[in-house]
JSON list of C-alpha atoms in Angstrom, two decimals:
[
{"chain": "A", "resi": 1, "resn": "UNK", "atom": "CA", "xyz": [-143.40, 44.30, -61.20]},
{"chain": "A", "resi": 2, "resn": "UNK", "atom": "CA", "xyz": [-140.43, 45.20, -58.88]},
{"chain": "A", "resi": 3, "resn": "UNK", "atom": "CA", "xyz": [-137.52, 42.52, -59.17]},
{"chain": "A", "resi": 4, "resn": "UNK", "atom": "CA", "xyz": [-133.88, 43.17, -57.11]},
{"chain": "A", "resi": 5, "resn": "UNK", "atom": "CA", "xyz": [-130.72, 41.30, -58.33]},
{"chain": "A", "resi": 6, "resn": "UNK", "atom": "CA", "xyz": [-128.02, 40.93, -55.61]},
{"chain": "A", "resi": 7, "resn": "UNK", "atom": "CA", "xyz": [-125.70, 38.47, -57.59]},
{"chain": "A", "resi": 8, "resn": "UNK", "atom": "CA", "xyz": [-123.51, 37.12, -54.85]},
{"chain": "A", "resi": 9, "resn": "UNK", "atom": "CA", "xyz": [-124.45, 34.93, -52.09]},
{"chain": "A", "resi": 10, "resn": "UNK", "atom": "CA", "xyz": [-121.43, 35.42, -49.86]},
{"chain": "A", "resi": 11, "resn": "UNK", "atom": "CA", "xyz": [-118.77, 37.69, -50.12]},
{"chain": "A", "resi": 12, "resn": "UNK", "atom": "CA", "xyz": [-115.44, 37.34, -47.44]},
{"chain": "A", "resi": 13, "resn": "UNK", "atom": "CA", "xyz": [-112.65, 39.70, -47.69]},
{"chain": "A", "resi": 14, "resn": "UNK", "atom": "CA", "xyz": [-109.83, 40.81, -45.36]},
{"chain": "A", "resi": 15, "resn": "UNK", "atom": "CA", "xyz": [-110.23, 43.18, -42.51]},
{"chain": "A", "resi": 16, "resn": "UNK", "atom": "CA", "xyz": [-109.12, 46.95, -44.12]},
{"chain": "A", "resi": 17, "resn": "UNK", "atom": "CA", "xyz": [-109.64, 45.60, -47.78]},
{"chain": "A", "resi": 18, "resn": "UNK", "atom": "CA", "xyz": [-112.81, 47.57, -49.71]},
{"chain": "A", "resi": 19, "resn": "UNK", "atom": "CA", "xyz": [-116.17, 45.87, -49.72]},
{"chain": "A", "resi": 20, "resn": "UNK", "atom": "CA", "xyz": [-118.71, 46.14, -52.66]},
{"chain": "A", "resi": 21, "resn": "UNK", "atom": "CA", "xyz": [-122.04, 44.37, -53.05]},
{"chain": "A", "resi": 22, "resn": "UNK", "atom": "CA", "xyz": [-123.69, 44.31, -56.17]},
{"chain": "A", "resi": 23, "resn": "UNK", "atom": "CA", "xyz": [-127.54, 45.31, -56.91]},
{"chain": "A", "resi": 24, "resn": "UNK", "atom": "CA", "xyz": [-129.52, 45.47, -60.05]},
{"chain": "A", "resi": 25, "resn": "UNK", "atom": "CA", "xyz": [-133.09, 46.02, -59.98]},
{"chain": "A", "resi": 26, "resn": "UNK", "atom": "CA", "xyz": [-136.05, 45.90, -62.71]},
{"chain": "A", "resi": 27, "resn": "UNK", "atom": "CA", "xyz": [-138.91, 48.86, -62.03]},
{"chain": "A", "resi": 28, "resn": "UNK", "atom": "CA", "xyz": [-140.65, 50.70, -64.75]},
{"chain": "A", "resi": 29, "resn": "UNK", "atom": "CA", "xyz": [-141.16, 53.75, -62.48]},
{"chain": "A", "resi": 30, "resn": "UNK", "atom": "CA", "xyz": [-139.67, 55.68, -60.07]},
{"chain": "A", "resi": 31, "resn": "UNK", "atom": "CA", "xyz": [-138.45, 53.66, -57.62]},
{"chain": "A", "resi": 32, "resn": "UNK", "atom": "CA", "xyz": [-136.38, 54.19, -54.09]},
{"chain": "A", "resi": 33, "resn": "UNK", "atom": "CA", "xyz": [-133.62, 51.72, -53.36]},
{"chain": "A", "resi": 34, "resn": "UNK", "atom": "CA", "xyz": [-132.39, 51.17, -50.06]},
{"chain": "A", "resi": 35, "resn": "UNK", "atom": "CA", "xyz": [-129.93, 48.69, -48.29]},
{"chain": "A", "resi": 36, "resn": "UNK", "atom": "CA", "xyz": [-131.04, 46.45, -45.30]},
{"chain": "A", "resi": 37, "resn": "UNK", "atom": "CA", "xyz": [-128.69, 44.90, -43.04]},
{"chain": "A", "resi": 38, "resn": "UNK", "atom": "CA", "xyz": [-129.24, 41.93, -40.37]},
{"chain": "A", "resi": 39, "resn": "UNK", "atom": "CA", "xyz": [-126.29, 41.44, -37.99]},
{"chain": "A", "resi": 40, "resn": "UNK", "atom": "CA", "xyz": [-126.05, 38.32, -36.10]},
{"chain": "A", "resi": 41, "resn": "UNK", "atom": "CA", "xyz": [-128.97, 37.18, -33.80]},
{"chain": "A", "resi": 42, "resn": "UNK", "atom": "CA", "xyz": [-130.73, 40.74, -34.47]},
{"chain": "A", "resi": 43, "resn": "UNK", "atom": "CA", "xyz": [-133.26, 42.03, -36.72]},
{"chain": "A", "resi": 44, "resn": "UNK", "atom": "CA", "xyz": [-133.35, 43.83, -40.49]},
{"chain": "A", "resi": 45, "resn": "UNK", "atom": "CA", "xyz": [-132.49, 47.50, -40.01]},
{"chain": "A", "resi": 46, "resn": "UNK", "atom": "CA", "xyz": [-132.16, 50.20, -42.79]},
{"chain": "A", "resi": 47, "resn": "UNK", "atom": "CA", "xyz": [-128.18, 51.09, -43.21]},
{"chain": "A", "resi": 48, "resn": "UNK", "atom": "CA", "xyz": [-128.83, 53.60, -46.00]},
{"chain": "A", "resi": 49, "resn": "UNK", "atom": "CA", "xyz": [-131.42, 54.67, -48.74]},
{"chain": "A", "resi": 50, "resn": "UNK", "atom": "CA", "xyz": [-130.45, 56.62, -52.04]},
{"chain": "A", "resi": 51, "resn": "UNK", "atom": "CA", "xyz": [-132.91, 59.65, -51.52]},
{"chain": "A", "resi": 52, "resn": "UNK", "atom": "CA", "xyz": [-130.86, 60.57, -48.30]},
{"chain": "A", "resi": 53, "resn": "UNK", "atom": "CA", "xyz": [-127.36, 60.57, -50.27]},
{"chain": "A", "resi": 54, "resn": "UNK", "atom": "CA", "xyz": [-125.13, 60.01, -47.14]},
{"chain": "A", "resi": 55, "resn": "UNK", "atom": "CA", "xyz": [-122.51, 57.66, -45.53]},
{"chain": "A", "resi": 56, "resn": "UNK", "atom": "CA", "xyz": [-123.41, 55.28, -42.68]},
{"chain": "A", "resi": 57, "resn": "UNK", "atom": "CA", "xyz": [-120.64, 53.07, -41.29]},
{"chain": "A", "resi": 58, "resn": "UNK", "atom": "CA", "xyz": [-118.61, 53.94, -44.08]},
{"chain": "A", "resi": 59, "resn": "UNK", "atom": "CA", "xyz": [-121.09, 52.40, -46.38]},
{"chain": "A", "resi": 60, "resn": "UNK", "atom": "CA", "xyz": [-121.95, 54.58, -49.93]},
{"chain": "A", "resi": 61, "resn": "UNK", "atom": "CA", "xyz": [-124.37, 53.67, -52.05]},
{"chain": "A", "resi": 62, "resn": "UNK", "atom": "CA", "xyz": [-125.16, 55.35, -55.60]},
{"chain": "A", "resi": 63, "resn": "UNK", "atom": "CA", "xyz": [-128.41, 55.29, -57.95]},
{"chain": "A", "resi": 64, "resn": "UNK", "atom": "CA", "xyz": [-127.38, 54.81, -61.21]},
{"chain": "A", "resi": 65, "resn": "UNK", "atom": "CA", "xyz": [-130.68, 55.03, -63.26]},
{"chain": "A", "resi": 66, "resn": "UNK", "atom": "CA", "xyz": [-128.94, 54.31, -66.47]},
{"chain": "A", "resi": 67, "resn": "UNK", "atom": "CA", "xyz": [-127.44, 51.09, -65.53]},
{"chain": "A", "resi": 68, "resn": "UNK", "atom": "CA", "xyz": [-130.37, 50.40, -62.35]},
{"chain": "A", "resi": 69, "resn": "UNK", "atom": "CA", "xyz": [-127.78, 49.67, -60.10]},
{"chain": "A", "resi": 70, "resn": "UNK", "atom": "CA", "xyz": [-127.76, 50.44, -56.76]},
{"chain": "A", "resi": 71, "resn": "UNK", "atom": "CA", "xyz": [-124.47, 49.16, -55.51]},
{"chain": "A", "resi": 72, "resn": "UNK", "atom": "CA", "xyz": [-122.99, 49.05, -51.84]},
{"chain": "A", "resi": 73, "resn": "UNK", "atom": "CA", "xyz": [-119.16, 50.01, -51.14]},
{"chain": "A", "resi": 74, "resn": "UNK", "atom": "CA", "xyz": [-117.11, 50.27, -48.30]},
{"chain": "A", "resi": 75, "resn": "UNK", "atom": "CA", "xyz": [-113.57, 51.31, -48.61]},
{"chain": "A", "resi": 76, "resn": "UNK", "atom": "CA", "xyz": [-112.17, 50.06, -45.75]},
{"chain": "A", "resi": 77, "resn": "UNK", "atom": "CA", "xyz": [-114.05, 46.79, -44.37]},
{"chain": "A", "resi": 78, "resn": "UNK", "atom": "CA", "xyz": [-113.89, 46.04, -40.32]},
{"chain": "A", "resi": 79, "resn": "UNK", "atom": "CA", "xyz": [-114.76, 43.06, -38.47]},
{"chain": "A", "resi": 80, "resn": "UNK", "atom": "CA", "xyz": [-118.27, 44.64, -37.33]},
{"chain": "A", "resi": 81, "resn": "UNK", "atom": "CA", "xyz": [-119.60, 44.59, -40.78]},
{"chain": "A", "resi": 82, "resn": "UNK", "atom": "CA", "xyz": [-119.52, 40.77, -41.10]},
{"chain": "A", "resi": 83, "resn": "UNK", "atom": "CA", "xyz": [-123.75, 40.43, -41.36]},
{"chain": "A", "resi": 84, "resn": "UNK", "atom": "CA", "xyz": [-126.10, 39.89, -43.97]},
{"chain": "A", "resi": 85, "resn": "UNK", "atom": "CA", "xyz": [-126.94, 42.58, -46.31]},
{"chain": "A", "resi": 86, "resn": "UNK", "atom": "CA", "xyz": [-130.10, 43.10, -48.13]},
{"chain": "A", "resi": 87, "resn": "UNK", "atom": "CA", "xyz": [-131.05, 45.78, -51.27]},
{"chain": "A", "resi": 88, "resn": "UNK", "atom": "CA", "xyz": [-134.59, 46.35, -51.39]},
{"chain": "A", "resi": 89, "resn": "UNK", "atom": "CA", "xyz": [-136.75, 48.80, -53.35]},
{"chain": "A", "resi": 90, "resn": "UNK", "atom": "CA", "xyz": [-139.96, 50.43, -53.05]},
{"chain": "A", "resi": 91, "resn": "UNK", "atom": "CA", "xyz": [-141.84, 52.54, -55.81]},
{"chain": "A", "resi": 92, "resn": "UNK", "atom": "CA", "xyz": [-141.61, 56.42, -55.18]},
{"chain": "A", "resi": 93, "resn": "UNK", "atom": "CA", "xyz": [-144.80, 57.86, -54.10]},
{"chain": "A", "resi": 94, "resn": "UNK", "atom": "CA", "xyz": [-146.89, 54.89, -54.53]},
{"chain": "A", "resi": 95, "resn": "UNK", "atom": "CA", "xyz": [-147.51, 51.86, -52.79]},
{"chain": "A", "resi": 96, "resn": "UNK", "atom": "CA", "xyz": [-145.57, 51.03, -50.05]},
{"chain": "A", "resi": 97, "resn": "UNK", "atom": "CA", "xyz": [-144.27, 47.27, -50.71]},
{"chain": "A", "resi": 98, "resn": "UNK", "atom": "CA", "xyz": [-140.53, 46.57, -50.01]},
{"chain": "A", "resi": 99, "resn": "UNK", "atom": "CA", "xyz": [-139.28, 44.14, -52.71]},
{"chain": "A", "resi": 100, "resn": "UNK", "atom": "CA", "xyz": [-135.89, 42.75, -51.29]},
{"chain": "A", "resi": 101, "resn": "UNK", "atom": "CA", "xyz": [-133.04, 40.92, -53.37]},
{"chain": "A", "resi": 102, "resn": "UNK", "atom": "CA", "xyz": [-131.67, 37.49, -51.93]},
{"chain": "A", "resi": 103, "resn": "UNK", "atom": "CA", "xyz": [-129.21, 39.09, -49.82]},
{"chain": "A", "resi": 104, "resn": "UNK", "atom": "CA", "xyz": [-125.29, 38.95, -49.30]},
{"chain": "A", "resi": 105, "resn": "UNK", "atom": "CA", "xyz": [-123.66, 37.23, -46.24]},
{"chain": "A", "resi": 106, "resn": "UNK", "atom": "CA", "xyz": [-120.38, 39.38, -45.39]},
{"chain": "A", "resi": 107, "resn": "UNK", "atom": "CA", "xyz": [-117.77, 38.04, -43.68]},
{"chain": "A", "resi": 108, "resn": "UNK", "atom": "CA", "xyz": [-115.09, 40.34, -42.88]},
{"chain": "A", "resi": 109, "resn": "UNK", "atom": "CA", "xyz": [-111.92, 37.61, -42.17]},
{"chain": "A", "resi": 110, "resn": "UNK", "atom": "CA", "xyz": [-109.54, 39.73, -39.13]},
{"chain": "B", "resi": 1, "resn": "UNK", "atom": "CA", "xyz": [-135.60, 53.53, -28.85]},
{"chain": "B", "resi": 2, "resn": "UNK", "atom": "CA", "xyz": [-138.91, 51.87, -29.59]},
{"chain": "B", "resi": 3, "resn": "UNK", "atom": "CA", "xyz": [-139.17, 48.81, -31.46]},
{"chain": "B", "resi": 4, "resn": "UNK", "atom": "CA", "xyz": [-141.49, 46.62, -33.03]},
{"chain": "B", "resi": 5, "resn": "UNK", "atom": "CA", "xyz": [-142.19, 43.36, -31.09]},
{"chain": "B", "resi": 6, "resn": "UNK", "atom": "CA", "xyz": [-143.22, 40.08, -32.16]},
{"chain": "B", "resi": 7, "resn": "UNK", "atom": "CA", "xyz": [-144.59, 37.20, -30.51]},
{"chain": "B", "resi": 8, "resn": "UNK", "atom": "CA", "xyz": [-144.12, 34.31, -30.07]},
{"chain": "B", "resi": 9, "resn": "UNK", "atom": "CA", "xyz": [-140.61, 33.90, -30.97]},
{"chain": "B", "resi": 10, "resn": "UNK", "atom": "CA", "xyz": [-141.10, 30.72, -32.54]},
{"chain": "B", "resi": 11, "resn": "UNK", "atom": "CA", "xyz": [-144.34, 28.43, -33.39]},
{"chain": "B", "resi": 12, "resn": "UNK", "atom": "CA", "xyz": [-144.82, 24.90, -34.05]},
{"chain": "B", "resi": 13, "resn": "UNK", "atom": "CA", "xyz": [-147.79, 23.62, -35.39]},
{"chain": "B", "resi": 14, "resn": "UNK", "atom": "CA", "xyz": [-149.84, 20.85, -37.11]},
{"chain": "B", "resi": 15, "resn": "UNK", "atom": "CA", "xyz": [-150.62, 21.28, -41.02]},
{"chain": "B", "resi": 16, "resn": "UNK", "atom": "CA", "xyz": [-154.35, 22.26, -41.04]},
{"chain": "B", "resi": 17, "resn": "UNK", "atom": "CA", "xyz": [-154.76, 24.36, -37.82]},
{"chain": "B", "resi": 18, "resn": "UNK", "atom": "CA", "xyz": [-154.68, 27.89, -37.25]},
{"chain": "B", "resi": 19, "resn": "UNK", "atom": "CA", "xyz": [-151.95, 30.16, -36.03]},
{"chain": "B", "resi": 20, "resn": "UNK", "atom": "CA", "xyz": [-151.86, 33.97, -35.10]},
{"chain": "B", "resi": 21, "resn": "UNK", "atom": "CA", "xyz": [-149.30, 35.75, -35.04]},
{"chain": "B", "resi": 22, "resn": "UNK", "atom": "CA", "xyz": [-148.94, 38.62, -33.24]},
{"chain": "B", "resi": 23, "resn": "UNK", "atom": "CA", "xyz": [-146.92, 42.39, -33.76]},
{"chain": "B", "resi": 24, "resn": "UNK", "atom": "CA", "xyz": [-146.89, 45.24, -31.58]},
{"chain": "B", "resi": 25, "resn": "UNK", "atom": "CA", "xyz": [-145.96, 48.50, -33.67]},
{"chain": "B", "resi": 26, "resn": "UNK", "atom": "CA", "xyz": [-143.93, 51.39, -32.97]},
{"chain": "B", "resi": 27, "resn": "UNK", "atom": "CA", "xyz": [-146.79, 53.42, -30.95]},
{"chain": "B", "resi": 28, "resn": "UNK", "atom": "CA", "xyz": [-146.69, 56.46, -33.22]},
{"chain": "B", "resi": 29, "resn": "UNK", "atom": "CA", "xyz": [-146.68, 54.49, -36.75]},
{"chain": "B", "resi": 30, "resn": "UNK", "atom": "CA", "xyz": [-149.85, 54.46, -38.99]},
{"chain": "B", "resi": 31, "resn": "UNK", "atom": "CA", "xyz": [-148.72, 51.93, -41.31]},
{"chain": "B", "resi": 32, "resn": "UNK", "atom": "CA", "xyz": [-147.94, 48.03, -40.61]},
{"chain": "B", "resi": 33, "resn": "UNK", "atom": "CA", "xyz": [-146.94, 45.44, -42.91]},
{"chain": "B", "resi": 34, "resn": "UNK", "atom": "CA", "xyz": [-145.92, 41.37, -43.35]},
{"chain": "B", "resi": 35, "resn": "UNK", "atom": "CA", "xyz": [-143.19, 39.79, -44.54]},
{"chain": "B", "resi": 36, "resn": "UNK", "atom": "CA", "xyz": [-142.17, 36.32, -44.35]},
{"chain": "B", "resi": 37, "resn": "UNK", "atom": "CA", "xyz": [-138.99, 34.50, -45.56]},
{"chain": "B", "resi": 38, "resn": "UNK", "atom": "CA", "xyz": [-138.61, 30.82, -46.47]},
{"chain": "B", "resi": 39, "resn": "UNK", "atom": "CA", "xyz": [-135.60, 29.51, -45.54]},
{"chain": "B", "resi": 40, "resn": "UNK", "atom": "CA", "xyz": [-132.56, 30.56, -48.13]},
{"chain": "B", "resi": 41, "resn": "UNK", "atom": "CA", "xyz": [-135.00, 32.25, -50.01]},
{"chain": "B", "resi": 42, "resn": "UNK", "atom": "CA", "xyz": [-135.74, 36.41, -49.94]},
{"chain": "B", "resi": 43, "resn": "UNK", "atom": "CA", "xyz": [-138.01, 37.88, -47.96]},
{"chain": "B", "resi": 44, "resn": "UNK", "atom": "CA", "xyz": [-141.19, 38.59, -49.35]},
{"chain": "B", "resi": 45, "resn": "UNK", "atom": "CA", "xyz": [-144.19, 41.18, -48.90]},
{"chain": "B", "resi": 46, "resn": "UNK", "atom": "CA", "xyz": [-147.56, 39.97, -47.89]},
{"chain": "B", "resi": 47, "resn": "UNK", "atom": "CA", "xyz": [-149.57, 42.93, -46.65]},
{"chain": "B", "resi": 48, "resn": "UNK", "atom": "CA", "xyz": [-149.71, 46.62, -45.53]},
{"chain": "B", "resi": 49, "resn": "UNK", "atom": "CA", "xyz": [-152.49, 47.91, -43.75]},
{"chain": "B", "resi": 50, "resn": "UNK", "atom": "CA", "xyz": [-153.53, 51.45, -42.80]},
{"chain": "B", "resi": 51, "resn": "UNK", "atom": "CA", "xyz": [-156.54, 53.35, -41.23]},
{"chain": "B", "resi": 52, "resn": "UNK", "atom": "CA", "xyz": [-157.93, 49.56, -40.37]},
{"chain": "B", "resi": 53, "resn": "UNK", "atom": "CA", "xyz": [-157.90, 48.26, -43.99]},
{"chain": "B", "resi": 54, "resn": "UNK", "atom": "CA", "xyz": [-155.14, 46.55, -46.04]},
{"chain": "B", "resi": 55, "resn": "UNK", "atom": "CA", "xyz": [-153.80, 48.79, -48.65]},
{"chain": "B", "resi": 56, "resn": "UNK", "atom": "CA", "xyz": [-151.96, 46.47, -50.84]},
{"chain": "B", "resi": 57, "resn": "UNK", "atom": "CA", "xyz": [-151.51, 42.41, -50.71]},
{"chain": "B", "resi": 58, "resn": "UNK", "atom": "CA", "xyz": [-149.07, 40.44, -52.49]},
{"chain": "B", "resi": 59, "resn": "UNK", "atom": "CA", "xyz": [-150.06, 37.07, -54.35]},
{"chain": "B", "resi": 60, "resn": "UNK", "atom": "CA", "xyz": [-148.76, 35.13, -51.30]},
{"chain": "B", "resi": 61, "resn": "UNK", "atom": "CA", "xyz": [-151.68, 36.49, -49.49]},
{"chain": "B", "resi": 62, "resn": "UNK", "atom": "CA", "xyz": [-154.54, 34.46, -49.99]},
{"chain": "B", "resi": 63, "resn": "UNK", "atom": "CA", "xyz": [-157.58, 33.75, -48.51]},
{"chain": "B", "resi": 64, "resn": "UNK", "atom": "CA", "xyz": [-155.67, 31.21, -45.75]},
{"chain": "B", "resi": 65, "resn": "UNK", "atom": "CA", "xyz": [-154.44, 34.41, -44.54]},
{"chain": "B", "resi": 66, "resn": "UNK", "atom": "CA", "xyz": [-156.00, 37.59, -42.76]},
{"chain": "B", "resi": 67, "resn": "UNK", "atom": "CA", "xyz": [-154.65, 40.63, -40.37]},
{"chain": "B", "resi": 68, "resn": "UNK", "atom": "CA", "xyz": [-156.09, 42.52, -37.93]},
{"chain": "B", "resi": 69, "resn": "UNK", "atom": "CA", "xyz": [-155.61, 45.48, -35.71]},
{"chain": "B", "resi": 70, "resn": "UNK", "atom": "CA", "xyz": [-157.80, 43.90, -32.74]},
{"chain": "B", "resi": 71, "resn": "UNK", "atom": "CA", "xyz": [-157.10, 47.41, -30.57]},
{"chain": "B", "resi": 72, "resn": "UNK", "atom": "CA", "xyz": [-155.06, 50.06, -30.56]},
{"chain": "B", "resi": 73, "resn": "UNK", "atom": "CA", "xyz": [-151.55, 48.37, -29.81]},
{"chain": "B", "resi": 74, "resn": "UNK", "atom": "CA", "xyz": [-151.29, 44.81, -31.35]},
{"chain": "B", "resi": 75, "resn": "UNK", "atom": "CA", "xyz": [-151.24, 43.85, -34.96]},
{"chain": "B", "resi": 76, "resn": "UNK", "atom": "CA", "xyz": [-152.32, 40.31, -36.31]},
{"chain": "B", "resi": 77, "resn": "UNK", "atom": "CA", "xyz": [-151.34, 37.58, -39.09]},
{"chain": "B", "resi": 78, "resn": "UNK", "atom": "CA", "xyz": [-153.67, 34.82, -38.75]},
{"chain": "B", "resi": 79, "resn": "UNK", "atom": "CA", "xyz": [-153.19, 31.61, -41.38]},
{"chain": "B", "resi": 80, "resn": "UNK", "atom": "CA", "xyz": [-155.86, 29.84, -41.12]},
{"chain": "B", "resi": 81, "resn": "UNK", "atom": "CA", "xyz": [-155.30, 26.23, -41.99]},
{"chain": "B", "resi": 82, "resn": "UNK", "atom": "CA", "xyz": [-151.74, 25.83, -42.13]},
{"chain": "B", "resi": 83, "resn": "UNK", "atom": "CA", "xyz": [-149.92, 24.21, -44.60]},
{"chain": "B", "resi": 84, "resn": "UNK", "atom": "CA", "xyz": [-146.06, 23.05, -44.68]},
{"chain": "B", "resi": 85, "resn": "UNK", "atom": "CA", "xyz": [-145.41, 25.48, -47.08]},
{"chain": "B", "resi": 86, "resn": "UNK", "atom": "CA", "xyz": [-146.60, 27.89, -44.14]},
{"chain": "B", "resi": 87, "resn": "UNK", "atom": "CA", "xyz": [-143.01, 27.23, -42.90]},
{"chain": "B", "resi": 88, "resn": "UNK", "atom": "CA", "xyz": [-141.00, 30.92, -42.88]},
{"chain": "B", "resi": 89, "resn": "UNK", "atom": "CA", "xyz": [-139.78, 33.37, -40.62]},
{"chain": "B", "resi": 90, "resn": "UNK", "atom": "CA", "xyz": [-142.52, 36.14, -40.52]},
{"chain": "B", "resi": 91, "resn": "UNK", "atom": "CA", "xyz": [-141.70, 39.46, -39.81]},
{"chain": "B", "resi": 92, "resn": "UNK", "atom": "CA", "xyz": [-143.62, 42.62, -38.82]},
{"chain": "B", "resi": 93, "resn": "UNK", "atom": "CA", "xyz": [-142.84, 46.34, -39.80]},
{"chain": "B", "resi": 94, "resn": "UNK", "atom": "CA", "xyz": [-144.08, 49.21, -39.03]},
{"chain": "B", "resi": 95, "resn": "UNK", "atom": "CA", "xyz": [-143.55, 53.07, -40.67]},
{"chain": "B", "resi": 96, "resn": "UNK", "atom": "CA", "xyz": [-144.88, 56.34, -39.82]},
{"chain": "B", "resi": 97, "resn": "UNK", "atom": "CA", "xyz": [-145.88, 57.45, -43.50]},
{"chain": "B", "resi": 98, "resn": "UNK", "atom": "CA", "xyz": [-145.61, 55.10, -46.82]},
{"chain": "B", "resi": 99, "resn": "UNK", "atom": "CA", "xyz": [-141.97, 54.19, -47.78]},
{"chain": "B", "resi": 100, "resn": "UNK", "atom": "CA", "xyz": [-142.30, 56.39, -51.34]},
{"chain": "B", "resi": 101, "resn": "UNK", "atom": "CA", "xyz": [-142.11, 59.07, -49.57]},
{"chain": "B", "resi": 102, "resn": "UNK", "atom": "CA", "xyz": [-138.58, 58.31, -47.57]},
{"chain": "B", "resi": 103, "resn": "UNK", "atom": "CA", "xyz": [-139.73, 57.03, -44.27]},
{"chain": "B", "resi": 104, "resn": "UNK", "atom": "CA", "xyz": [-138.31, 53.81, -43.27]},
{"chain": "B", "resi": 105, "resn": "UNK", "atom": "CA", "xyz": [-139.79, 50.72, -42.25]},
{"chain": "B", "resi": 106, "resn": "UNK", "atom": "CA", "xyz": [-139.37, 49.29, -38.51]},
{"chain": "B", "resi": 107, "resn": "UNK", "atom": "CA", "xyz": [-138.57, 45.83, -38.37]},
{"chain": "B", "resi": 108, "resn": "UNK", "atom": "CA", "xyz": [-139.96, 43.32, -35.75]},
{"chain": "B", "resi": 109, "resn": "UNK", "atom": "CA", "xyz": [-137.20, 40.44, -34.64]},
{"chain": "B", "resi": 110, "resn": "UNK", "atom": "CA", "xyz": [-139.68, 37.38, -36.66]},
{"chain": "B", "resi": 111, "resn": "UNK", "atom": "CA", "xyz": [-141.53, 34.71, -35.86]},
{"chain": "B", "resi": 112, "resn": "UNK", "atom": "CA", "xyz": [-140.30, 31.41, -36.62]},
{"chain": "B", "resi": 113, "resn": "UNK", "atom": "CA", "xyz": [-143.28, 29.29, -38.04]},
{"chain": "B", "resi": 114, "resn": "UNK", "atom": "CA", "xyz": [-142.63, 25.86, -37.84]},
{"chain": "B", "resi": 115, "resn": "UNK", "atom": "CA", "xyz": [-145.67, 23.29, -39.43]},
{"chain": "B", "resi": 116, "resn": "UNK", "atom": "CA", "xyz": [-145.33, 20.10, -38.80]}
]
């Protein structure tokens, strides 16, 4: 079974401080981790997955097998990144279910 | 940019009757899922469905609940006999290949179920 941790509920911080949102997950296989994000009043869209290894609004996000962590940071948080932020996985190569974790709320005080 | 659409928006109904609810896909996708989320809780899988048959269903999914792919556009989650615990935000997704294999999933806006 697939399980994601995201520890915090909600997470505020000052405008220009760094953000980081934690995620653990539990998979005996291979599995791909990616981060969701819901803004206000519109709909889950993917912000980043591990297998592409890049930066999207500032946002980085490292697989660390050893410690299955798939953690979220942003050095410098701005005002559009208040939302709600979701790490989900999916097994590599085999079925196709997204197992989410609870989700942070952000809120990026100006 | 094309998006997954869901209607309605939001559904009320009585315990024991029926609801459908209904997803249009990104045209070029193959693969369509359910979600739902219970309010404060995570959102959960339900189904995927390709090629006109679900490929995998979650424990959620019992036999209350069925999809469909009525033509070549619109994508169904029918519950049958609704009960409170019905009560979630349901959400639609679409992708062109499986997720293993790096594509992403579309998200529809939801549809608020409401039973009464």
């Amino acid at each position: 079974a697939q399980r994601v941790t995201q520890p915090e509920k909600l997470l505020s911080v000052f405008k220009g401080a760094p953000v980081e949102l934690k995620c653990n997950y539990s998979y005996s296989g291979s599995p791909e981790l990616f981060w969701y994000v819901q803004y206000s009043r519109q709909r889950l869209q993917l912000l980043l997955r591990h297998i592409s290894r890049e930066s999207i609004k500032g946002f980085t996000a490292d697989l660390n097998k050893g410690e299955t962590s798939f953690h979220l940071k942003k050095p410098f948080a701005q005002e559009e990144d208040s939302a709600m932020y979701y790490c989900a996985l999916s097994p590599f190569g085999g079925n196709n279910r997204l197992a989410f974790g609870k989700g942070n709320q952000v809120v990026v005080i100006p | 940019e094309p998006e997954v659409t869901q209607t309605p928006s939001h559904q009320v109904t009585q315990m024991g009757q029926e609801v459908i609810l209904r997803c249009v896909p990104i045209s070029n996708h193959l693969y369509f899922y359910w979600y739902r989320q219970i309010l404060g809780q995570k959102v959960e899988f339900l189904v995927s469905f390709y090629n006109n048959e679900i490929s995998e269903k979650s424990e959620i999914f019992d036999d209350q609940f069925s999809v469909e792919r009525p033509d070549g556009s619109n994508f169904t989650l029918k519950i049958r006999s609704t009960k409170l615990e019905d009560s979630a935000m349901y959400f639609c997704a679409s992708s062109e290949r499986f997720t293993g294999n790096g594509y992403e999933q579309y998200f529809g806006p939801g549809t608020r179920l409401t039973v009464t």
